[in-house]
XYZ file of C-alpha atoms in Angstrom:
308
model
C -2.891 20.012 -84.758
C -0.505 17.710 -86.594
C -0.795 17.572 -90.388
C 0.814 14.801 -92.432
C 1.707 14.834 -96.115
C 3.858 16.664 -98.612
C 3.801 18.896 -101.659
C 0.744 20.840 -102.797
C -1.720 18.773 -100.759
C -0.031 19.521 -97.446
C 0.366 23.154 -98.508
C -3.430 23.353 -98.923
C -4.068 21.728 -95.567
C -1.609 23.975 -93.714
C -2.889 27.130 -95.434
C -6.309 26.304 -93.997
C -5.165 25.095 -90.575
C -3.199 28.274 -89.825
C -6.478 30.184 -90.180
C -7.879 28.072 -87.346
C -4.955 27.707 -84.929
C -1.320 28.693 -84.455
C -0.466 25.397 -82.745
C 0.371 23.402 -85.868
C 3.071 20.853 -86.586
C 3.585 19.637 -90.132
C 5.170 16.190 -90.492
C 6.516 16.007 -94.019
C 7.543 13.113 -96.243
C 11.231 13.031 -97.261
C 11.249 10.872 -100.389
C 11.315 13.474 -103.170
C 13.938 12.635 -105.785
C 13.084 15.124 -108.534
C 13.856 18.722 -109.436
C 15.854 20.958 -107.130
C 15.304 18.663 -104.141
C 16.566 15.621 -105.997
C 19.671 17.458 -107.194
C 20.547 18.666 -103.682
C 19.837 15.246 -102.233
C 22.135 13.499 -104.719
C 24.905 16.106 -104.525
C 24.990 16.698 -100.771
C 23.318 13.603 -99.269
C 20.748 15.714 -97.418
C 17.035 15.268 -96.876
C 15.095 16.565 -99.890
C 14.098 20.082 -98.789
C 11.334 20.914 -101.299
C 8.255 19.598 -99.491
C 9.591 20.998 -96.215
C 9.990 24.398 -97.902
C 6.435 24.315 -99.249
C 5.100 23.530 -95.782
C 6.989 26.489 -94.308
C 5.657 28.754 -97.054
C 2.091 27.647 -96.287
C 2.531 28.603 -92.635
C 3.592 32.195 -93.448
C 1.159 34.856 -92.283
C -1.062 37.100 -94.377
C 0.829 40.273 -93.461
C 3.498 41.897 -95.658
C 6.302 40.009 -93.894
C 4.613 36.661 -94.430
C 3.701 37.310 -98.055
C 7.194 38.542 -98.891
C 9.085 35.681 -97.286
C 6.692 33.124 -98.716
C 7.440 34.460 -102.197
C 11.183 34.597 -101.506
C 11.570 30.987 -100.425
C 9.317 29.769 -103.243
C 11.251 31.761 -105.866
C 13.108 29.642 -108.435
C 16.153 30.825 -110.337
C 15.921 30.911 -114.118
C 19.266 30.756 -115.886
C 21.439 28.803 -118.286
C 23.711 27.689 -115.450
C 23.767 25.343 -112.475
C 21.351 27.443 -110.405
C 18.528 26.955 -112.897
C 15.463 25.468 -111.230
C 16.743 25.725 -107.675
C 14.337 27.255 -105.172
C 15.775 29.898 -102.841
C 14.180 28.199 -99.840
C 15.809 24.864 -100.673
C 19.252 26.482 -100.668
C 18.524 28.363 -97.441
C 17.354 25.229 -95.653
C 20.327 23.152 -96.790
C 22.749 25.944 -95.796
C 21.346 25.939 -92.262
C 21.539 22.147 -92.119
C 25.217 22.294 -93.028
C 25.938 25.083 -90.520
C 23.973 23.567 -87.629
C 24.351 19.863 -88.361
C 20.736 19.329 -87.319
C 17.813 19.102 -89.759
C 15.144 19.966 -87.201
C 17.066 22.935 -85.789
C 17.625 24.237 -89.319
C 13.920 24.102 -90.103
C 13.101 25.822 -86.820
C 15.479 28.682 -87.716
C 13.850 29.114 -91.119
C 10.441 29.064 -89.462
C 11.507 31.849 -87.096
C 12.804 33.949 -89.991
C 9.529 33.537 -91.869
C 7.340 34.106 -88.821
C 5.734 30.740 -89.565
C 2.510 29.972 -87.686
C 3.631 26.513 -86.678
C 6.487 24.034 -86.923
C 7.714 21.864 -89.798
C 9.384 18.486 -89.179
C 10.665 15.695 -91.437
C 8.902 12.356 -90.917
C 12.251 10.544 -90.928
C 15.805 11.536 -90.118
C 17.148 9.957 -93.337
C 16.245 10.400 -97.027
C 13.876 7.719 -98.289
C 12.998 6.081 -101.578
C 9.460 4.962 -102.409
C 9.068 1.605 -104.142
C 5.698 0.866 -105.734
C 4.100 -2.277 -107.054
C 2.375 -1.108 -110.214
C -0.189 -2.999 -112.253
C -0.473 -2.602 -116.006
C 2.655 -0.607 -116.845
C 2.629 -2.521 -120.116
C -0.859 -2.150 -121.663
C -0.380 -5.521 -123.342
C -0.121 -7.126 -119.880
C -2.759 -5.252 -117.855
C -2.558 -7.511 -114.769
C 1.219 -7.865 -114.579
C 2.924 -6.231 -111.597
C 6.043 -4.129 -112.072
C 8.294 -2.649 -109.395
C 8.887 1.099 -109.785
C 11.350 2.998 -107.587
C 11.473 6.704 -106.779
C 8.801 9.271 -105.936
C 8.813 10.888 -109.367
C 8.615 7.523 -111.148
C 5.799 6.329 -108.863
C 3.814 9.544 -109.265
C 4.102 9.500 -113.053
C 3.766 5.787 -113.740
C 1.542 4.660 -116.609
C 0.079 1.807 -114.586
C -1.978 1.754 -111.405
C -0.139 1.753 -108.081
C -1.264 -1.132 -105.871
C 1.035 -0.769 -102.853
C 4.187 0.964 -101.702
C 7.164 0.273 -99.470
C 10.162 2.322 -98.360
C 13.905 1.987 -98.808
C 15.539 1.654 -96.388
C 12.971 -0.603 -94.742
C 11.859 0.412 -91.259
C 13.549 3.835 -91.402
C 14.103 5.877 -88.234
C 11.374 8.359 -87.432
C 12.083 11.923 -86.420
C 11.723 11.805 -82.600
C 10.160 15.260 -82.611
C 7.533 14.095 -85.110
C 6.657 11.074 -82.975
C 6.355 13.294 -79.904
C 4.118 15.756 -81.756
C 1.752 12.993 -82.889
C 1.496 11.499 -79.417
C 0.719 14.901 -77.870
C -1.709 16.115 -80.558
C -5.409 16.835 -80.205
C -6.014 16.188 -83.909
C -4.007 14.455 -86.637
C -4.877 15.405 -90.228
C -4.150 13.115 -93.198
C -4.373 14.520 -96.730
C -5.217 15.890 -99.127
C -2.307 15.040 -101.402
C -0.646 12.425 -103.562
C -1.962 9.378 -101.770
C 0.819 6.866 -102.346
C 3.788 9.240 -102.407
C 2.848 11.892 -99.819
C 0.225 10.514 -97.420
C 0.789 6.764 -97.009
C 4.601 6.844 -96.509
C 4.108 8.124 -92.938
C 2.451 4.815 -92.093
C 5.531 2.859 -93.217
C 7.899 4.469 -90.706
C 7.484 2.075 -87.732
C 7.802 4.450 -84.755
C 5.680 7.090 -86.451
C 3.057 4.544 -87.516
C 2.895 3.200 -83.970
C 2.380 6.713 -82.628
C -0.387 7.368 -85.187
C -2.210 4.228 -84.040
C -1.672 4.722 -80.308
C -2.155 8.499 -79.994
C -5.187 9.768 -78.124
C -5.619 12.417 -80.804
C -8.634 12.301 -83.078
C -7.851 11.585 -86.721
C -9.221 13.446 -89.726
C -8.821 12.352 -93.339
C -9.320 15.006 -96.029
C -10.117 13.407 -99.367
C -8.706 14.582 -102.682
C -10.845 16.426 -105.187
C -9.738 14.445 -108.243
C -7.831 11.235 -108.971
C -4.174 11.798 -109.822
C -3.041 10.509 -113.196
C -1.006 7.357 -112.777
C -0.999 7.266 -108.995
C -4.736 7.119 -108.304
C -6.387 6.671 -111.707
C -10.078 5.730 -111.404
C -10.116 6.164 -107.611
C -13.540 6.707 -106.123
C -13.794 8.680 -102.848
C -13.996 5.494 -100.789
C -10.928 4.014 -102.517
C -8.647 6.423 -100.672
C -9.955 5.081 -97.372
C -9.749 1.461 -98.487
C -6.106 1.886 -99.505
C -5.387 3.649 -96.210
C -6.893 0.697 -94.323
C -4.861 -1.792 -96.374
C -1.600 -0.066 -95.492
C -2.536 0.577 -91.839
C -5.181 -1.970 -90.744
C -4.999 -0.916 -87.084
C -5.469 2.789 -87.765
C -8.832 4.157 -86.740
C -10.232 7.442 -87.984
C -12.783 9.825 -86.512
C -13.795 12.075 -89.412
C -13.596 11.925 -93.202
C -13.972 15.300 -94.931
C -15.091 15.295 -98.569
C -16.116 18.021 -100.981
C -19.825 18.132 -101.792
C -19.064 18.339 -105.505
C -17.009 15.144 -105.387
C -19.185 12.949 -103.190
C -22.567 12.799 -104.889
C -23.764 9.502 -103.464
C -22.407 9.373 -99.917
C -23.455 5.769 -99.357
C -20.273 3.769 -99.911
C -17.751 6.325 -98.686
C -19.876 6.817 -95.572
C -19.939 3.055 -95.018
C -16.159 2.750 -95.314
C -15.667 5.698 -92.961
C -17.944 3.979 -90.449
C -16.067 0.688 -90.842
C -12.890 2.548 -89.876
C -14.608 4.037 -86.828
C -15.419 7.460 -88.197
C -18.120 9.611 -89.729
C -18.365 11.396 -93.062
C -18.586 15.189 -93.262
C -19.461 16.715 -96.634
C -18.798 20.418 -97.231
C -17.987 22.879 -99.995
C -14.185 23.051 -99.821
C -13.140 23.239 -103.498
C -11.918 26.438 -105.131
C -14.603 28.245 -107.068
C -12.490 28.705 -110.203
C -12.909 25.114 -111.325
C -9.304 24.126 -110.596
C -8.700 20.882 -108.660
C -7.557 22.594 -105.484
C -8.998 23.298 -102.071
C -10.009 26.845 -101.173
C -8.089 27.690 -97.965
C -10.912 29.768 -96.451
C -13.594 27.168 -97.172
C -11.349 24.365 -95.948
C -10.559 26.361 -92.815
C -14.275 26.830 -92.124
C -14.868 23.092 -92.504
C -11.920 22.292 -90.221
C -13.134 24.750 -87.608
C -16.614 23.251 -87.552
C -15.208 19.731 -87.220
C -12.755 20.641 -84.470
C -15.437 22.469 -82.484
C -17.932 19.641 -82.938
């Protein structure tokens, strides 16, 4: 299994996938420019480690070792000094990168320490910036397009994101990530921030080519709720339509949606079929009313799809 994304969405997907298989590779976006990751990126010129850290935490086991190390690397310092806001895992990852001079080897070492049930890879070997074309940033000009740069700015924009691109253009893909995609049985897109975590993978040429050409089957997990700014007013089928716009040659096999989100399956089922796939509706949302996937329910849905 290869899972693509970043942040909390990829964390949810990996938390479920590790309940189904131990043969998991996470391919993670490297465009974060906020918080601890942004500070380390600007100060040291490294890949932003935060989304990579969250993916490693999600792959920790349910035993005492896994729980403890997951909490350790997710722990953030609280102080009045320079360490405030830094996550322990970010510092650990960057330290290994500096010692080893190899981002993939550093992540593999952290994964071994954590006993991670899978591997975590960056989608590109260089830090990236996301540039979005946003409509309606100025409410007085609702149809005017504005260019917004940076993951944080794109995710929090007041307008509606119409498309994204990457800087630098045509960035180099991580060779290990390309290899994992080409050798996978399944590739899983989403859930997650659609424009800033999911779609960027399709703008890295070698990785995008591998995603189109792989013999793996492709699964898209839809979000539970639109994200303010980034996907305001999105209907379930809109995620698929935007995916098709950014990667017109990408076929999909299965679209997984929560039964509480997809009431009328007509249109989303039609779009899934147009992209070569079928719609699967299941209860995958957490029962506490929060907009997050329940890892056990999501794992059960994944297992049924993979076995089908």
